[in-house]
Coordinates of C-alpha atoms and ligand atoms in Angstrom, one line a residue:
M287 CA 0.0 0.4 0.0
I288 CA 1.3 3.3 -0.7
S289 CA 0.7 5.8 2.1
G290 CA 1.4 9.3 2.9
S291 CA 2.4 10.8 5.7
K292 CA 1.4 14.2 7.1
P293 CA 1.0 17.3 4.6
I294 CA 4.1 19.1 5.8
L295 CA 4.1 22.0 2.3
F296 CA 0.7 22.6 3.0
D297 CA -1.6 22.1 6.0
P298 CA -5.3 21.8 5.0
L299 CA -6.4 21.7 8.7
K300 CA -5.2 25.5 9.2
S301 CA -6.3 27.9 7.3
Y302 CA -4.4 29.7 4.3
E303 CA -3.2 32.3 6.3
D304 CA -2.0 30.0 8.9
N305 CA 0.0 28.0 5.8
Y306 CA 1.0 31.6 4.3
L307 CA 2.4 32.8 7.7
T308 CA 4.1 29.8 9.4
G309 CA 4.2 27.3 6.8
P310 CA 5.8 24.9 5.9
Y311 CA 5.8 23.0 8.6
D312 CA 8.5 20.3 10.4
V313 CA 10.8 20.5 7.4
G314 CA 13.6 21.8 9.6
N315 CA 16.2 19.1 9.1
I316 CA 15.8 18.2 5.6
N317 CA 18.7 17.8 3.6
Y318 CA 18.9 18.6 0.0
V319 CA 20.3 15.3 -1.8
E320 CA 22.0 16.5 -5.0
P321 CA 21.3 13.5 -8.1
H322 CA 24.8 12.6 -9.5
G323 CA 26.1 13.8 -12.8
R324 CA 25.1 16.6 -14.7
P325 CA 21.2 17.3 -15.4
S326 CA 20.4 15.3 -18.1
Y327 CA 16.9 16.5 -18.8
S328 CA 15.9 19.9 -20.1
F329 CA 12.4 21.9 -20.0
L330 CA 12.8 25.2 -22.1
G331 CA 16.4 25.3 -22.7
F332 CA 16.6 25.0 -18.9
P333 CA 18.6 21.5 -17.4
I334 CA 16.7 19.8 -15.0
Y335 CA 17.9 16.8 -13.0
S336 CA 14.3 15.2 -13.0
P337 CA 11.0 16.1 -15.2
F338 CA 9.2 16.1 -12.2
G339 CA 7.7 19.2 -9.3
I340 CA 5.1 21.0 -8.0
A341 CA 1.9 22.5 -9.9
A342 CA 0.6 26.2 -8.7
G343 CA -1.3 25.9 -5.4
S344 CA 0.4 24.5 -2.3
L345 CA 3.9 27.3 -2.0
P346 CA 2.2 30.3 -1.4
T347 CA 5.8 31.7 0.0
S348 CA 9.6 31.9 -0.7
R349 CA 9.3 29.3 2.0
H350 CA 7.3 26.8 0.7
T351 CA 9.4 26.6 -2.5
T352 CA 13.0 26.7 -0.6
A353 CA 11.1 23.7 1.1
A354 CA 10.2 22.0 -1.9
F355 CA 13.1 22.5 -3.8
C356 CA 15.2 20.7 -1.3
L357 CA 12.6 18.0 -1.1
G358 CA 14.3 17.6 -4.5
F359 CA 11.1 18.4 -6.3
D360 CA 12.7 20.3 -9.6
V361 CA 10.2 22.3 -11.3
V362 CA 8.3 24.2 -9.0
V363 CA 5.2 26.9 -9.6
Y364 CA 5.1 29.3 -7.0
K365 CA 1.1 29.7 -5.9
T366 CA -0.5 32.3 -8.6
Q367 CA -0.7 35.4 -8.1
R368 CA -2.7 38.8 -9.0
S369 CA -2.2 42.2 -9.8
T370 CA -3.7 43.4 -6.6
E371 CA -4.8 42.5 -3.1
F372 CA -7.4 39.8 -3.1
P373 CA -9.1 38.0 -0.3
C374 CA -9.1 34.0 0.4
N375 CA -12.1 32.4 0.9
P376 CA -13.2 31.2 4.1
F377 CA -11.9 28.0 5.6
P378 CA -12.1 25.5 5.0
N379 CA -10.9 25.5 2.0
I380 CA -9.3 21.2 1.6
L381 CA -12.0 18.5 2.1
P382 CA -11.3 14.7 1.7
L383 CA -13.8 13.5 -0.7
Q384 CA -15.7 10.2 -1.3
I385 CA -14.4 9.1 -4.9
E386 CA -14.3 5.6 -6.0
G387 CA -11.8 4.8 -9.1
D388 CA -11.8 7.7 -11.9
L389 CA -14.3 10.8 -11.2
T390 CA -15.6 10.2 -15.3
L391 CA -18.0 13.0 -16.7
D392 CA -20.6 10.7 -15.6
K393 CA -20.0 11.0 -11.7
L394 CA -19.1 14.6 -12.4
E395 CA -23.4 15.8 -13.1
K396 CA -24.1 14.3 -9.6
P397 CA -23.3 15.2 -6.4
I398 CA -19.5 14.4 -5.2
F399 CA -19.4 13.6 -1.3
V400 CA -17.5 14.6 1.5
R401 CA -15.8 12.0 3.6
D402 CA -14.8 12.1 7.3
D403 CA -11.4 12.0 6.9
Y404 CA -8.3 12.0 4.6
P405 CA -7.6 8.2 3.0
T406 CA -4.2 7.0 4.3
D407 CA -3.9 5.0 1.1
L408 CA -3.0 8.1 -1.6
R409 CA -4.5 6.1 -4.4
Q410 CA -7.7 7.3 -2.7
L411 CA -7.2 10.4 -1.6
S412 CA -9.2 12.8 -3.9
I413 CA -10.1 16.5 -2.4
T414 CA -11.7 19.3 -3.3
N415 CA -9.7 22.7 -3.1
S416 CA -11.5 26.3 -3.2
F417 CA -8.9 28.9 -2.2
G418 CA -10.3 31.6 -4.8
V419 CA -6.7 33.1 -5.6
P420 CA -5.6 35.3 -2.5
S421 CA -3.1 37.7 -3.2
N422 CA -1.3 40.2 -0.9
G423 CA -0.7 42.0 -4.5
P424 CA 2.7 42.6 -6.5
S425 CA 4.4 44.9 -3.5
V426 CA 4.5 41.6 -1.6
W427 CA 4.6 38.6 -3.9
M428 CA 7.5 40.0 -6.3
N429 CA 9.9 40.8 -3.5
D430 CA 9.0 37.3 -1.8
F431 CA 9.4 35.5 -5.2
Q432 CA 12.8 37.7 -5.6
Q433 CA 13.9 35.6 -2.4
A434 CA 12.6 32.2 -3.8
Q435 CA 14.9 32.0 -6.4
T436 CA 17.6 32.4 -3.4
G437 CA 16.3 28.5 -2.9
V438 CA 17.0 27.0 -6.1
H439 CA 19.5 24.5 -6.6
A440 CA 21.5 23.7 -9.9
G441 CA 19.5 21.5 -12.2
Q442 CA 16.1 23.0 -10.4
L443 CA 13.3 25.4 -12.4
L444 CA 11.4 28.2 -10.6
I445 CA 7.9 29.2 -12.6
M446 CA 5.9 32.0 -11.4
S447 CA 2.1 31.7 -11.9
V448 CA -0.3 34.8 -12.4
V449 CA -3.7 35.7 -13.3
G450 CA -6.0 38.7 -14.2
T451 CA -8.4 39.8 -12.1
I452 CA -11.4 42.0 -12.8
Q453 CA -11.8 44.7 -11.0
P454 CA -14.5 47.5 -10.5
G455 CA -15.2 49.5 -13.8
F456 CA -12.9 46.9 -15.6
T457 CA -13.9 46.2 -19.6
A458 CA -13.0 42.8 -20.7
E459 CA -9.8 44.3 -22.4
D460 CA -8.5 45.8 -18.8
Y461 CA -9.0 42.6 -17.8
Y462 CA -7.1 40.5 -20.6
A463 CA -4.6 43.4 -20.0
D464 CA -4.0 42.4 -16.3
F465 CA -3.0 39.2 -17.2
A466 CA 0.1 41.3 -19.1
R467 CA 0.6 43.4 -16.2
S468 CA 1.1 40.8 -13.6
A469 CA 3.0 39.0 -15.9
Q470 CA 5.3 42.1 -16.7
D471 CA 5.4 42.1 -13.0
A472 CA 7.1 38.6 -12.6
K473 CA 9.5 39.3 -15.0
E474 CA 10.6 42.4 -12.9
A475 CA 10.9 40.0 -10.1
G476 CA 13.0 38.1 -12.3
A477 CA 11.0 35.1 -13.3
K478 CA 12.6 33.0 -15.8
V479 CA 9.5 31.4 -16.9
I480 CA 5.8 32.9 -16.5
E481 CA 2.5 30.8 -16.1
I482 CA -0.5 32.2 -16.9
N483 CA -3.5 30.3 -14.9
L484 CA -6.4 30.8 -17.2
S485 CA -7.7 27.5 -15.6
C486 CA -9.1 28.2 -12.0
P487 CA -12.6 27.2 -11.7
N488 CA -13.1 29.1 -8.6
V489 CA -12.4 32.5 -9.2
A490 CA -15.9 34.7 -8.3
S491 CA -17.4 36.7 -11.7
E492 CA -14.2 35.6 -14.0
G493 CA -15.2 32.2 -15.0
V494 CA -13.0 29.4 -16.7
I495 CA -11.6 31.7 -19.2
C496 CA -9.7 28.8 -21.1
Y497 CA -12.9 27.9 -23.0
S498 CA -13.2 31.1 -24.9
P499 CA -11.1 31.7 -27.7
D500 CA -11.2 34.8 -28.1
A501 CA -9.7 35.7 -24.8
V502 CA -7.3 33.4 -25.0
F503 CA -6.0 34.7 -28.0
E504 CA -5.9 38.3 -26.5
I505 CA -4.5 37.4 -23.3
C506 CA -1.4 35.3 -24.8
K507 CA -0.9 37.8 -27.1
Q508 CA -0.6 40.7 -24.6
T509 CA 0.7 38.8 -22.2
K510 CA 4.0 38.0 -24.7
A511 CA 4.3 41.2 -25.7
A512 CA 4.9 42.1 -22.2
I513 CA 7.0 39.3 -21.0
G514 CA 9.5 39.5 -24.7
D515 CA 11.6 36.4 -24.5
V516 CA 10.5 35.0 -21.3
P517 CA 9.0 31.4 -22.1
L518 CA 5.1 31.4 -21.3
V519 CA 3.3 28.8 -20.1
I520 CA -0.7 28.4 -20.1
K521 CA -2.3 26.3 -17.2
I522 CA -5.4 25.2 -19.0
G523 CA -8.2 22.6 -18.0
Y524 CA -9.8 19.4 -18.9
F525 CA -11.3 19.3 -22.7
S526 CA -13.9 16.8 -22.9
H527 CA -13.5 15.1 -26.7
D528 CA -16.4 17.1 -27.4
Q529 CA -14.1 20.1 -27.0
Q530 CA -11.2 18.8 -29.5
A531 CA -11.6 22.0 -32.2
L532 CA -12.5 24.0 -29.6
L533 CA -9.2 23.4 -28.0
E534 CA -7.4 22.9 -31.7
R535 CA -8.4 26.3 -32.5
I536 CA -6.9 27.8 -28.9
V537 CA -3.5 25.6 -29.5
D538 CA -3.5 26.9 -33.0
S539 CA -4.3 30.6 -32.6
T540 CA -1.9 31.1 -29.7
S541 CA 1.1 28.7 -31.2
N542 CA 3.2 31.6 -31.7
F543 CA 3.3 33.2 -28.1
V544 CA 3.0 29.9 -26.3
S545 CA 6.0 27.6 -25.2
A546 CA 4.3 25.2 -23.1
I547 CA 1.0 24.1 -21.9
S548 CA 0.2 22.6 -18.6
A549 CA -2.8 20.6 -18.0
I550 CA -5.3 20.0 -16.0
N551 CA -6.1 22.2 -13.5
T552 CA -8.9 20.6 -11.4
L553 CA -12.3 18.9 -12.6
Q554 CA -15.5 21.2 -11.4
G555 CA -18.1 19.5 -9.3
E556 CA -20.9 20.0 -7.0
I557 CA -19.6 19.0 -3.4
L558 CA -21.8 18.2 -0.7
N559 CA -21.4 16.9 3.0
K560 CA -23.1 13.9 4.5
S561 CA -26.6 15.6 5.2
G562 CA -26.4 16.5 1.1
K563 CA -26.0 20.4 2.0
Q564 CA -23.3 22.2 0.5
A565 CA -20.2 21.3 2.1
L566 CA -17.7 24.4 1.9
P567 CA -18.9 27.9 3.4
G568 CA -20.3 30.7 1.8
K569 CA -22.1 31.5 -1.4
G570 CA -20.9 30.3 -4.5
R571 CA -19.2 27.5 -3.3
N572 CA -21.7 24.7 -3.8
R573 CA -19.3 23.8 -7.0
S574 CA -15.7 23.7 -6.3
G575 CA -12.4 22.1 -8.1
V576 CA -12.1 18.1 -7.4
C577 CA -7.8 17.0 -7.5
G578 CA -5.5 13.8 -6.8
A579 CA -6.1 10.5 -7.6
S580 CA -9.5 10.3 -9.2
V581 CA -8.3 13.4 -11.7
K582 CA -5.5 11.1 -13.0
W583 CA -7.2 10.0 -16.4
A584 CA -8.3 13.5 -17.7
G585 CA -4.5 15.1 -17.2
I586 CA -3.4 11.6 -18.8
D587 CA -6.0 12.2 -21.8
M588 CA -5.1 15.7 -22.4
V589 CA -1.3 15.3 -22.3
R590 CA -1.9 12.3 -24.9
R591 CA -4.3 14.4 -27.1
L592 CA -1.8 17.4 -26.7
D593 CA 1.2 15.3 -27.8
T594 CA -0.9 14.1 -30.8
L595 CA -1.7 17.7 -31.9
R596 CA 1.6 19.0 -31.8
K597 CA 3.2 15.8 -33.3
A598 CA 0.4 16.4 -36.2
K599 CA 0.7 20.2 -36.9
N600 CA 4.5 20.8 -36.0
Y601 CA 3.6 22.7 -32.8
D602 CA 6.7 22.8 -30.7
Y603 CA 5.4 23.8 -27.4
E604 CA 6.5 21.5 -24.3
I605 CA 4.0 20.0 -22.5
I606 CA 3.4 20.0 -18.5
G607 CA 0.9 17.0 -17.2
V608 CA -0.8 17.4 -14.1
G609 CA -3.3 15.6 -12.2
G610 CA -3.7 12.9 -9.5
V611 CA 0.3 12.1 -9.1
M612 CA 0.3 10.4 -6.0
E613 CA 3.0 7.9 -6.8
P614 CA 6.2 7.1 -9.4
G615 CA 3.9 4.8 -11.3
D616 CA 1.8 7.8 -12.1
F617 CA 5.0 10.2 -13.5
I618 CA 5.7 7.2 -15.7
E619 CA 2.1 7.4 -17.4
Y620 CA 2.6 10.9 -17.8
R621 CA 5.5 10.8 -19.5
E622 CA 4.9 7.4 -22.1
A623 CA 1.8 9.8 -22.7
G624 CA 4.0 12.5 -24.1
A625 CA 4.5 15.0 -21.2
D626 CA 8.0 16.7 -20.8
V627 CA 7.5 17.5 -17.3
V628 CA 5.1 16.4 -14.6
Q629 CA 3.9 18.0 -11.7
S630 CA 1.8 17.2 -8.6
V631 CA -0.3 19.5 -6.0
T632 CA -2.1 17.0 -3.9
G633 CA 0.4 14.2 -4.3
A634 CA 2.9 16.2 -3.2
M635 CA 1.1 17.4 -0.3
W636 CA 0.4 14.3 1.2
D637 CA 3.9 12.7 0.4
P638 CA 6.5 14.9 0.4
E639 CA 9.1 12.4 -0.6
L640 CA 7.6 11.7 -3.9
A641 CA 10.2 13.8 -5.4
M642 CA 13.3 11.6 -4.0
K643 CA 11.0 8.2 -5.0
I644 CA 11.0 9.3 -8.4
K645 CA 14.4 10.0 -8.7
R646 CA 15.3 6.7 -7.0
R647 CA 12.9 5.4 -10.3
L648 CA 14.8 7.5 -12.8
D649 CA 18.6 6.1 -11.0
L650 CA 19.5 9.7 -10.2
I651 CA 20.0 9.1 -6.5
A652 CA 21.0 5.8 -4.2
Ligands
FMN272 C1 -4.2 23.7 -2.2 C2 -4.5 24.0 -4.1 C3 -4.5 25.0 -4.3 C4 -4.0 25.4 -5.9 N1 -3.9 26.4 -6.1 C5 -3.8 26.8 -7.5 C6 -3.4 27.8 -8.0 O1 -3.3 28.9 -7.4 N2 -3.2 28.1 -9.7 C7 -3.6 27.3 -10.3 O2 -3.4 27.1 -11.3 N3 -3.6 26.0 -9.7 C8 -4.1 25.5 -8.5 N4 -4.4 24.2 -8.1 C9 -4.5 23.2 -8.8 C10 -3.5 22.2 -9.2 O3 -2.1 23.3 -9.5 C11 -3.4 21.3 -10.3 O4 -3.9 21.6 -11.5 C12 -5.0 20.3 -9.4 O5 -4.8 19.9 -8.3 C13 -4.8 19.0 -10.2 O6 -3.5 18.2 -9.9 P1 -3.1 17.5 -8.3 O7 -4.1 16.3 -8.7 O8 -2.0 16.8 -8.2 O9 -3.7 18.2 -7.1 C14 -4.1 24.4 -6.7 C15 -4.2 22.8 -6.1 C16 -4.4 23.0 -4.8 C17 -4.9 21.4 -4.2

């Protein structure tokens, strides 16, 4: 049985603010284990020891990213930030879910129920997360992102994730420009690679923008103009097979601007407690994102289709596979599906040794 330990990078039983101010936990004596030899993988031209890391989410400060790098996660994303201050949704922000096997699109049509405890077998661990992409604004995160860069070892890569924010009086154009503004801030803070989050389902009144081709085109065009030669990554959600033409249109229209595509974000469902009531407190939180073991099928499916598409059309984007990577075998499955880099959030939260296990599997460390 694969079992996890206590989440140290981000503790779901503590508030976001507590995690932000006092996390990560119990990381005092992690000693970074440097793999032997030189980094033999690369991503977007950067040499990396292993094509594995942590996607945007569980690492909201430089202390968190530094701990993740020490734990051997080599391609790490700083939690998505904004051009303005934005509050976190009320606690709790993470709950364990009762899902048997894959969370298929059919199952997503029906409510999903919360369970009492977090399973120790990580192959049964699925959670909902609902933070609302909180941010302390650029005056805080830009400084901290600079600090985060001091925790990166040779053969590791830190990516900055940003998102646009609809503010009072904003037109759609202002909103698109806000992605570019935040990305420019990320570049100024020293980001070597910038990811824009086009896929967060929890963000009040912003919707999931990755399914709107004109908006995605404008955002990518403006963001790329703002960041110049810094590689741009887009983080997208799951596209069903009925949405294949839409996916292809979006990939084609942005291919001149985008260096890598990260997929997937969470799958969105209706989340109820055991008495059949809305599980997460507050307006608009009857639906929230599901991640962990049960969404792996969707991440693998997207990676396979993005890989097929780039081969068929000669695109040169790289692919980051995300979703349900709980153990080294999942990482291998993603690589075989065509992912250049694989990332985990839920799995890496509950198993801080996941990167070391994968490095051992790749014979990079003893
Ligand atoms: C606690 C938590 C916070 C997250 N926050 C973000 C975020 O700020 N930006 C983003 O693009 N995705 C965010 N995500 C989504 C993850 O990056 C990832 O796409 C999703 O969780 C699926 O991967 P997993 O099954 O390995 O968790 C978050 C996920 C979790 C669990």
